[in-house]
mmCIF file of C-alpha atoms in Angstrom:
data_model
loop_
_atom_site.group_PDB
_atom_site.id
_atom_site.type_symbol
_atom_site.label_atom_id
_atom_site.label_comp_id
_atom_site.label_asym_id
_atom_site.label_seq_id
_atom_site.Cartn_x
_atom_site.Cartn_y
_atom_site.Cartn_z
ATOM 1 C CA MET C 1 -103.450 -23.796 -105.151
ATOM 2 C CA ILE C 2 -100.990 -26.630 -104.623
ATOM 3 C CA PHE C 3 -99.043 -25.047 -101.728
ATOM 4 C CA GLU C 4 -101.793 -23.356 -99.722
ATOM 5 C CA ARG C 5 -102.708 -26.472 -97.698
ATOM 6 C CA ILE C 6 -99.199 -27.035 -96.366
ATOM 7 C CA ARG C 7 -99.326 -26.646 -92.607
ATOM 8 C CA THR C 8 -96.840 -24.741 -90.476
ATOM 9 C CA VAL C 9 -93.728 -26.845 -89.904
ATOM 10 C CA PRO C 10 -92.590 -27.009 -86.245
ATOM 11 C CA THR C 11 -89.009 -26.473 -85.131
ATOM 12 C CA ALA C 12 -87.125 -29.286 -83.380
ATOM 13 C CA ASP C 13 -87.762 -27.718 -79.961
ATOM 14 C CA GLU C 14 -91.482 -27.338 -80.644
ATOM 15 C CA LEU C 15 -91.803 -30.912 -81.855
ATOM 16 C CA LEU C 16 -89.882 -32.405 -78.913
ATOM 17 C CA ASP C 17 -91.778 -30.318 -76.348
ATOM 18 C CA LYS C 18 -95.071 -31.459 -77.857
ATOM 19 C CA ALA C 19 -94.078 -35.127 -77.906
ATOM 20 C CA TYR C 20 -92.570 -35.333 -74.447
ATOM 21 C CA SER C 21 -95.367 -33.319 -72.842
ATOM 22 C CA ARG C 22 -98.011 -35.605 -74.326
ATOM 23 C CA ALA C 23 -96.020 -38.668 -73.317
ATOM 24 C CA ALA C 24 -95.808 -37.372 -69.740
ATOM 25 C CA ARG C 25 -99.568 -36.716 -69.670
ATOM 26 C CA ALA C 26 -100.219 -40.177 -71.064
ATOM 27 C CA GLY C 27 -97.972 -41.634 -68.376
ATOM 28 C CA ARG C 28 -99.784 -39.779 -65.584
ATOM 29 C CA GLY C 29 -103.110 -40.947 -66.980
ATOM 30 C CA LYS C 30 -102.056 -44.589 -66.773
ATOM 31 C CA ILE C 31 -100.618 -44.548 -63.262
ATOM 32 C CA LYS C 32 -103.879 -45.858 -61.783
ATOM 33 C CA GLU C 33 -104.243 -48.515 -64.489
ATOM 34 C CA VAL C 34 -100.641 -49.765 -64.656
ATOM 35 C CA THR C 35 -98.781 -51.056 -61.632
ATOM 36 C CA ASP C 36 -95.697 -52.232 -63.553
ATOM 37 C CA ARG C 37 -93.263 -49.273 -63.812
ATOM 38 C CA ARG C 38 -91.614 -50.846 -66.849
ATOM 39 C CA GLU C 39 -94.932 -50.951 -68.718
ATOM 40 C CA LEU C 40 -95.554 -47.303 -67.861
ATOM 41 C CA GLU C 41 -92.147 -46.183 -69.153
ATOM 42 C CA GLU C 42 -92.623 -48.285 -72.282
ATOM 43 C CA SER C 43 -95.950 -46.562 -72.950
ATOM 44 C CA MET C 44 -94.364 -43.100 -72.545
ATOM 45 C CA LEU C 45 -91.487 -43.952 -74.877
ATOM 46 C CA LEU C 46 -93.768 -45.353 -77.591
ATOM 47 C CA THR C 47 -96.122 -42.366 -77.305
ATOM 48 C CA ALA C 48 -93.287 -39.866 -77.714
ATOM 49 C CA GLY C 49 -91.721 -41.809 -80.573
ATOM 50 C CA ASN C 50 -95.011 -42.146 -82.457
ATOM 51 C CA ILE C 51 -95.852 -38.459 -82.098
ATOM 52 C CA ILE C 52 -92.435 -37.368 -83.364
ATOM 53 C CA ALA C 53 -92.351 -39.844 -86.258
ATOM 54 C CA ASP C 54 -95.934 -39.079 -87.309
ATOM 55 C CA ASN C 55 -95.335 -35.315 -87.212
ATOM 56 C CA LEU C 56 -92.138 -35.605 -89.245
ATOM 57 C CA ARG C 57 -93.859 -37.753 -91.867
ATOM 58 C CA SER C 58 -96.881 -35.442 -91.990
ATOM 59 C CA ALA C 59 -94.617 -32.419 -92.496
ATOM 60 C CA ALA C 60 -93.066 -34.192 -95.498
ATOM 61 C CA ASP C 61 -96.326 -35.619 -96.882
ATOM 62 C CA ASP C 62 -97.985 -32.179 -96.899
ATOM 63 C CA TRP C 63 -95.868 -31.216 -99.903
ATOM 64 C CA PRO C 64 -97.013 -31.987 -103.442
ATOM 65 C CA ASN C 65 -95.012 -34.372 -105.622
ATOM 66 C CA LEU C 66 -92.262 -32.096 -106.943
ATOM 67 C CA ASP C 67 -91.736 -34.263 -110.019
ATOM 68 C CA LYS C 68 -95.386 -34.036 -111.055
ATOM 69 C CA MET C 69 -95.849 -30.273 -110.734
ATOM 70 C CA SER C 70 -96.481 -28.181 -113.833
ATOM 71 C CA ASP C 71 -93.448 -26.538 -115.422
ATOM 72 C CA PHE C 72 -94.601 -23.152 -114.140
ATOM 73 C CA TYR C 73 -94.843 -24.135 -110.475
ATOM 74 C CA ARG C 74 -91.673 -26.204 -110.653
ATOM 75 C CA ASP C 75 -89.723 -23.267 -112.097
ATOM 76 C CA VAL C 76 -91.153 -20.797 -109.595
ATOM 77 C CA THR C 77 -90.402 -23.204 -106.738
ATOM 78 C CA ASN C 78 -86.854 -23.583 -107.998
ATOM 79 C CA ILE C 79 -86.411 -19.810 -108.197
ATOM 80 C CA LEU C 80 -87.794 -19.111 -104.732
ATOM 81 C CA VAL C 81 -86.469 -21.995 -102.636
ATOM 82 C CA GLY C 82 -84.639 -24.506 -104.847
ATOM 83 C CA VAL C 83 -86.242 -27.805 -105.869
ATOM 84 C CA ASP C 84 -83.143 -29.901 -105.077
ATOM 85 C CA ARG C 85 -82.807 -28.338 -101.625
ATOM 86 C CA LEU C 86 -86.501 -28.966 -101.020
ATOM 87 C CA LYS C 87 -86.186 -32.627 -102.013
ATOM 88 C CA MET C 88 -83.201 -33.079 -99.689
ATOM 89 C CA SER C 89 -85.074 -31.609 -96.722
ATOM 90 C CA LEU C 90 -88.163 -33.730 -97.345
ATOM 91 C CA ALA C 91 -85.977 -36.833 -97.589
ATOM 92 C CA SER C 92 -84.256 -35.857 -94.321
ATOM 93 C CA LEU C 93 -87.595 -35.699 -92.513
ATOM 94 C CA ASN C 94 -88.610 -39.135 -93.772
ATOM 95 C CA TRP C 95 -85.224 -40.513 -92.725
ATOM 96 C CA ALA C 96 -85.586 -38.992 -89.251
ATOM 97 C CA ALA C 97 -89.117 -40.390 -88.869
ATOM 98 C CA SER C 98 -87.877 -43.896 -89.688
ATOM 99 C CA LYS C 99 -84.916 -43.586 -87.292
ATOM 100 C CA VAL C 100 -87.136 -42.395 -84.438
ATOM 101 C CA LYS C 101 -89.502 -45.348 -84.944
ATOM 102 C CA GLU C 102 -86.544 -47.717 -85.076
ATOM 103 C CA LEU C 103 -84.993 -46.307 -81.887
ATOM 104 C CA SER C 104 -88.305 -46.441 -80.024
ATOM 105 C CA ARG C 105 -88.703 -50.146 -80.762
ATOM 106 C CA LYS C 106 -85.065 -50.835 -79.978
ATOM 107 C CA TYR C 107 -85.195 -49.157 -76.565
ATOM 108 C CA VAL C 108 -88.482 -50.830 -75.681
ATOM 109 C CA GLY C 109 -86.629 -54.125 -76.113
ATOM 110 C CA ILE C 110 -83.750 -52.868 -73.925
ATOM 111 C CA MET C 111 -86.220 -51.586 -71.336
ATOM 112 C CA ARG C 112 -87.856 -55.011 -70.961
ATOM 113 C CA LYS C 113 -84.518 -56.485 -69.888
ATOM 114 C CA SER C 114 -83.395 -53.583 -67.704
ATOM 115 C CA GLU C 115 -83.653 -53.083 -63.977
ATOM 116 C CA ASP C 116 -83.957 -49.308 -64.453
ATOM 117 C CA PRO C 117 -86.615 -48.545 -67.122
ATOM 118 C CA VAL C 118 -86.587 -44.829 -66.264
ATOM 119 C CA ALA C 119 -82.900 -44.537 -67.154
ATOM 120 C CA VAL C 120 -83.501 -46.423 -70.401
ATOM 121 C CA ARG C 121 -86.360 -44.087 -71.365
ATOM 122 C CA LYS C 122 -84.210 -41.046 -70.664
ATOM 123 C CA GLN C 123 -81.398 -42.505 -72.758
ATOM 124 C CA ALA C 124 -83.878 -43.149 -75.582
ATOM 125 C CA TYR C 125 -85.178 -39.593 -75.318
ATOM 126 C CA GLY C 126 -81.613 -38.339 -75.657
ATOM 127 C CA ARG C 127 -80.986 -40.373 -78.823
ATOM 128 C CA ILE C 128 -84.358 -39.370 -80.308
ATOM 129 C CA SER C 129 -83.770 -35.709 -79.507
ATOM 130 C CA SER C 130 -80.380 -35.864 -81.223
ATOM 131 C CA ILE C 131 -82.006 -37.133 -84.429
ATOM 132 C CA VAL C 132 -84.674 -34.432 -84.377
ATOM 133 C CA TYR C 133 -82.065 -31.721 -83.803
ATOM 134 C CA ASP C 134 -80.129 -33.123 -86.759
ATOM 135 C CA VAL C 135 -83.035 -32.121 -89.023
ATOM 136 C CA ASP C 136 -83.844 -28.819 -87.328
ATOM 137 C CA ASP C 137 -82.319 -26.852 -90.223
ATOM 138 C CA ASP C 138 -84.520 -28.828 -92.609
ATOM 139 C CA LEU C 139 -87.617 -28.136 -90.522
ATOM 140 C CA ARG C 140 -86.863 -24.410 -90.478
ATOM 141 C CA PHE C 141 -86.079 -24.390 -94.212
ATOM 142 C CA LEU C 142 -89.356 -26.135 -95.041
ATOM 143 C CA ASN C 143 -91.353 -23.688 -92.956
ATOM 144 C CA ASP C 144 -89.658 -20.742 -94.681
ATOM 145 C CA ALA C 145 -90.305 -22.383 -98.068
ATOM 146 C CA ARG C 146 -93.943 -22.913 -97.140
ATOM 147 C CA ASN C 147 -94.316 -19.228 -96.234
ATOM 148 C CA LYS C 148 -92.803 -18.163 -99.562
ATOM 149 C CA LEU C 149 -94.886 -20.501 -101.697
ATOM 150 C CA LYS C 150 -98.294 -20.663 -100.001
ATOM 151 C CA ASP C 151 -99.515 -17.357 -101.468
ATOM 152 C CA LEU C 152 -98.457 -17.978 -105.048
ATOM 153 C CA PRO C 153 -101.215 -17.060 -107.499
ATOM 154 C CA ASP C 154 -103.470 -19.866 -108.674
ATOM 155 C CA ILE C 155 -102.352 -20.294 -112.278
ATOM 156 C CA LYS C 156 -104.607 -22.858 -113.906
ATOM 157 C CA GLU C 157 -103.669 -25.204 -116.719
ATOM 158 C CA GLU C 158 -105.899 -23.721 -119.402
ATOM 159 C CA PRO C 159 -105.283 -21.605 -122.541
ATOM 160 C CA THR C 160 -103.552 -18.474 -121.284
ATOM 161 C CA ILE C 161 -103.067 -14.917 -122.532
ATOM 162 C CA VAL C 162 -100.200 -12.988 -120.922
ATOM 163 C CA VAL C 163 -100.634 -9.213 -121.082
ATOM 164 C CA ALA C 164 -97.517 -7.043 -121.414
ATOM 165 C CA GLY C 165 -96.675 -3.371 -121.875
ATOM 166 C CA TYR C 166 -95.592 -0.333 -119.900
ATOM 167 C CA PRO C 167 -97.592 0.783 -116.825
ATOM 168 C CA ASN C 168 -100.840 2.687 -117.409
ATOM 169 C CA VAL C 169 -101.331 1.526 -121.003
ATOM 170 C CA GLY C 170 -104.557 -0.340 -120.114
ATOM 171 C CA LYS C 171 -103.392 -3.858 -119.222
ATOM 172 C CA SER C 172 -105.498 -4.333 -116.097
ATOM 173 C CA SER C 173 -108.491 -2.718 -117.820
ATOM 174 C CA PHE C 174 -108.184 -5.251 -120.632
ATOM 175 C CA VAL C 175 -108.197 -8.123 -118.122
ATOM 176 C CA ALA C 176 -111.274 -6.702 -116.378
ATOM 177 C CA ASP C 177 -113.111 -5.937 -119.643
ATOM 178 C CA THR C 178 -112.535 -9.329 -121.229
ATOM 179 C CA THR C 179 -113.271 -11.442 -118.171
ATOM 180 C CA GLY C 180 -116.522 -9.648 -117.438
ATOM 181 C CA ALA C 181 -116.058 -9.924 -113.694
ATOM 182 C CA ARG C 182 -113.778 -8.644 -110.994
ATOM 183 C CA PRO C 183 -110.498 -10.446 -111.618
ATOM 184 C CA GLU C 184 -108.472 -12.186 -108.917
ATOM 185 C CA ILE C 185 -105.632 -10.082 -107.508
ATOM 186 C CA ALA C 186 -102.697 -12.118 -106.200
ATOM 187 C CA GLN C 187 -99.239 -11.352 -104.857
ATOM 188 C CA TYR C 188 -96.501 -12.386 -107.257
ATOM 189 C CA PRO C 189 -93.238 -13.131 -105.414
ATOM 190 C CA PHE C 190 -90.914 -11.313 -107.811
ATOM 191 C CA THR C 191 -92.439 -7.836 -107.661
ATOM 192 C CA THR C 192 -93.940 -5.563 -105.035
ATOM 193 C CA LYS C 193 -97.046 -5.193 -107.196
ATOM 194 C CA LYS C 194 -99.763 -7.780 -107.642
ATOM 195 C CA ILE C 195 -100.686 -9.785 -110.699
ATOM 196 C CA THR C 196 -104.214 -9.767 -112.058
ATOM 197 C CA ILE C 197 -105.811 -13.015 -113.198
ATOM 198 C CA GLY C 198 -109.123 -13.225 -115.021
ATOM 199 C CA HIS C 199 -111.049 -15.954 -116.836
ATOM 200 C CA PHE C 200 -113.554 -15.923 -119.669
ATOM 201 C CA VAL C 201 -115.498 -18.606 -121.535
ATOM 202 C CA TYR C 202 -115.601 -18.559 -125.320
ATOM 203 C CA LYS C 203 -117.214 -21.311 -127.372
ATOM 204 C CA ARG C 204 -117.589 -23.410 -124.196
ATOM 205 C CA ARG C 205 -113.888 -23.232 -123.451
ATOM 206 C CA CYS C 206 -112.297 -21.430 -120.499
ATOM 207 C CA TYR C 207 -109.404 -19.027 -121.097
ATOM 208 C CA GLN C 208 -107.093 -17.340 -118.598
ATOM 209 C CA VAL C 209 -105.801 -13.766 -118.861
ATOM 210 C CA ILE C 210 -102.806 -12.679 -116.767
ATOM 211 C CA ASP C 211 -101.473 -9.159 -116.259
ATOM 212 C CA THR C 212 -98.038 -9.124 -114.622
ATOM 213 C CA PRO C 213 -97.100 -5.627 -113.470
ATOM 214 C CA GLY C 214 -93.478 -5.353 -112.431
ATOM 215 C CA LEU C 215 -92.354 -8.156 -114.737
ATOM 216 C CA LEU C 216 -93.080 -7.310 -118.361
ATOM 217 C CA ASP C 217 -93.309 -3.549 -118.040
ATOM 218 C CA ARG C 218 -89.703 -2.374 -118.270
ATOM 219 C CA PRO C 219 -86.586 -3.217 -120.312
ATOM 220 C CA LEU C 220 -85.042 -6.632 -119.745
ATOM 221 C CA LYS C 221 -81.615 -5.069 -119.257
ATOM 222 C CA GLU C 222 -82.952 -3.625 -116.004
ATOM 223 C CA ARG C 223 -83.887 -7.100 -114.742
ATOM 224 C CA ASN C 224 -81.937 -9.203 -112.314
ATOM 225 C CA ASP C 225 -81.481 -12.932 -112.833
ATOM 226 C CA ILE C 226 -84.412 -13.802 -110.591
ATOM 227 C CA GLU C 227 -86.801 -11.597 -112.572
ATOM 228 C CA ARG C 228 -85.589 -13.026 -115.870
ATOM 229 C CA GLN C 229 -86.229 -16.536 -114.560
ATOM 230 C CA ALA C 230 -89.651 -15.422 -113.363
ATOM 231 C CA ILE C 231 -90.550 -14.213 -116.843
ATOM 232 C CA ALA C 232 -89.314 -17.492 -118.306
ATOM 233 C CA ALA C 233 -91.462 -19.409 -115.797
ATOM 234 C CA LEU C 234 -94.474 -17.327 -116.740
ATOM 235 C CA MET C 235 -93.980 -18.230 -120.365
ATOM 236 C CA HIS C 236 -94.588 -21.880 -119.474
ATOM 237 C CA VAL C 237 -98.261 -21.099 -118.903
ATOM 238 C CA GLY C 238 -98.609 -18.483 -121.639
ATOM 239 C CA ASP C 239 -99.925 -19.441 -125.070
ATOM 240 C CA VAL C 240 -99.890 -15.912 -126.520
ATOM 241 C CA VAL C 241 -98.737 -12.466 -125.409
ATOM 242 C CA LEU C 242 -100.878 -9.364 -125.838
ATOM 243 C CA PHE C 243 -98.574 -6.357 -125.944
ATOM 244 C CA ILE C 244 -100.483 -3.109 -125.439
ATOM 245 C CA LEU C 245 -99.208 0.184 -126.832
ATOM 246 C CA ASP C 246 -100.416 3.645 -125.813
ATOM 247 C CA PRO C 247 -100.074 5.878 -128.906
ATOM 248 C CA SER C 248 -101.314 8.876 -126.875
ATOM 249 C CA GLU C 249 -98.238 8.541 -124.623
ATOM 250 C CA THR C 250 -100.459 9.579 -121.684
ATOM 251 C CA CYS C 251 -99.045 6.533 -119.886
ATOM 252 C CA GLY C 252 -95.858 8.568 -119.415
ATOM 253 C CA TYR C 253 -93.689 6.635 -121.885
ATOM 254 C CA SER C 254 -92.828 7.588 -125.447
ATOM 255 C CA LEU C 255 -93.758 5.383 -128.370
ATOM 256 C CA GLU C 256 -90.070 4.815 -128.983
ATOM 257 C CA GLU C 257 -89.650 3.412 -125.461
ATOM 258 C CA GLN C 258 -92.756 1.259 -125.885
ATOM 259 C CA TYR C 259 -91.546 -0.165 -129.204
ATOM 260 C CA ASN C 260 -88.136 -0.894 -127.695
ATOM 261 C CA LEU C 261 -89.818 -2.901 -124.940
ATOM 262 C CA LEU C 262 -92.015 -4.662 -127.506
ATOM 263 C CA ASN C 263 -88.959 -5.712 -129.506
ATOM 264 C CA GLU C 264 -87.271 -7.012 -126.352
ATOM 265 C CA VAL C 265 -90.350 -9.030 -125.415
ATOM 266 C CA LYS C 266 -90.533 -10.491 -128.930
ATOM 267 C CA ARG C 267 -86.895 -11.554 -128.732
ATOM 268 C CA PHE C 268 -87.260 -13.042 -125.279
ATOM 269 C CA VAL C 269 -90.529 -14.971 -125.464
ATOM 270 C CA LYS C 270 -91.058 -18.031 -127.623
ATOM 271 C CA ILE C 271 -94.812 -17.666 -128.088
ATOM 272 C CA PRO C 272 -96.865 -15.546 -130.541
ATOM 273 C CA VAL C 273 -97.286 -11.834 -129.777
ATOM 274 C CA LEU C 274 -100.317 -9.702 -130.715
ATOM 275 C CA VAL C 275 -99.743 -5.936 -130.682
ATOM 276 C CA ALA C 276 -102.743 -3.810 -129.668
ATOM 277 C CA ALA C 277 -102.920 -0.010 -129.865
ATOM 278 C CA ASN C 278 -105.089 1.227 -126.990
ATOM 279 C CA LYS C 279 -106.768 4.590 -126.254
ATOM 280 C CA VAL C 280 -107.868 5.091 -129.883
ATOM 281 C CA ASP C 281 -110.748 7.171 -128.496
ATOM 282 C CA VAL C 282 -108.450 10.101 -127.655
ATOM 283 C CA GLY C 283 -107.259 10.814 -131.204
ATOM 284 C CA CYS C 284 -103.800 9.286 -130.976
ATOM 285 C CA GLN C 285 -101.012 9.623 -133.487
ATOM 286 C CA PRO C 286 -100.933 6.910 -136.184
ATOM 287 C CA VAL C 287 -99.253 3.743 -134.991
ATOM 288 C CA GLU C 288 -98.615 0.331 -136.495
ATOM 289 C CA ALA C 289 -100.388 -2.466 -134.627
ATOM 290 C CA ASP C 290 -102.291 -5.699 -135.207
ATOM 291 C CA VAL C 291 -105.500 -4.470 -133.563
ATOM 292 C CA TYR C 292 -106.872 -1.141 -132.313
ATOM 293 C CA MET C 293 -109.053 -0.701 -129.255
ATOM 294 C CA SER C 294 -110.170 1.468 -126.349
ATOM 295 C CA THR C 295 -110.473 -0.139 -122.935
ATOM 296 C CA LEU C 296 -112.306 3.020 -121.835
ATOM 297 C CA THR C 297 -115.168 2.777 -124.337
ATOM 298 C CA GLY C 298 -114.895 -0.946 -125.067
ATOM 299 C CA GLU C 299 -114.294 -0.344 -128.771
ATOM 300 C CA GLY C 300 -112.293 -3.191 -130.319
ATOM 301 C CA VAL C 301 -111.659 -4.982 -127.005
ATOM 302 C CA MET C 302 -113.645 -8.116 -127.809
ATOM 303 C CA GLU C 303 -112.220 -8.155 -131.323
ATOM 304 C CA ALA C 304 -108.720 -8.183 -129.801
ATOM 305 C CA ARG C 305 -109.749 -10.965 -127.430
ATOM 306 C CA ASN C 306 -111.145 -13.035 -130.291
ATOM 307 C CA ARG C 307 -107.945 -12.560 -132.303
ATOM 308 C CA LEU C 308 -105.987 -13.916 -129.349
ATOM 309 C CA VAL C 309 -108.283 -16.947 -129.157
ATOM 310 C CA GLU C 310 -107.740 -17.545 -132.887
ATOM 311 C CA MET C 311 -103.970 -17.370 -132.370
ATOM 312 C CA ILE C 312 -104.179 -19.948 -129.588
ATOM 313 C CA GLU C 313 -106.307 -22.238 -131.759
ATOM 314 C CA ALA C 314 -103.894 -21.858 -134.684
ATOM 315 C CA LYS C 315 -100.948 -22.638 -132.413
ATOM 316 C CA GLU C 316 -102.668 -25.765 -131.091
ATOM 317 C CA ALA C 317 -103.561 -26.875 -134.616
ATOM 318 C CA GLU C 318 -99.948 -26.402 -135.698
ATOM 319 C CA VAL C 319 -98.713 -28.538 -132.819
ATOM 320 C CA SER C 320 -101.169 -31.324 -133.667
ATOM 321 C CA LEU C 321 -100.165 -31.507 -137.339
ATOM 322 C CA PRO C 322 -97.829 -34.286 -138.492
ATOM 323 C CA PRO C 323 -94.261 -33.032 -139.145
ATOM 324 C CA SER C 324 -94.696 -33.208 -142.931
ATOM 325 C CA ARG C 325 -97.573 -30.706 -142.851
ATOM 326 C CA LYS C 326 -96.142 -28.128 -140.460
ATOM 327 C CA LYS C 327 -95.070 -24.747 -141.757
ATOM 328 C CA ARG C 328 -91.397 -24.559 -142.566
#
């Protein structure tokens, strides 16, 4: 996943302690080799400056290009931490790295003309420290952002089925049944529950199935703005929605409630929706749906999956048609 390799970002104090400690050790190591005190102080200053500048640049370079991220990850990043704020902090670190390099070179020049190289190094350290403290808020923000984003689920850019419906209607079972393997369970940042991601191959093409408990399993009027944005972000990766109904109502929700949620989902999302009636093995009341299945016995599950694949193919074909041949 694009954020998981971002390393922990140090605070200003941690970065300065690291740089000055290493510079001091480097200085002690050269005492026997260098007899000129000015050369020794110059070496310490350059060591500290290089460590600070390199660490600041590395902290910025760890992040992926925010302008080249997929719409899904860009939207989720914007919801969780703010893309503009993130760009400003990364720019601040690059600015600070350049300033530290510039100051190091400048004070080396001053040191070569000074009678007191120790005082010059200390003055340089003071100026460098001031710059690093100027970006301490950015360092802390980036570390917090890294902690929020590093465990995002790995949503791949491949044809995607988003599964919706009330809890206990069979959503996770559908993901497990159709992917044929234990699906990946990942923490989604907008709900205390975890999303389920599975993959299957059909006609040599890989498809992704996503169940999002806590997002598409209750009325939109109960959502806050963050959750609504999260659903919108999810729709960037979705090609079709499978909405599962439980006609037996053993899920704990009436058919009326389930249909109300279905209608809300249809109004909110901009992608095709397939309605599946699950638990047909328990003699449910008649219900209107596009497909009928039982995730317990497996009856109709693959047929539902294949219908979803056909819907994705039809959607892709529609997009590829010239404007004159598209349905009006």
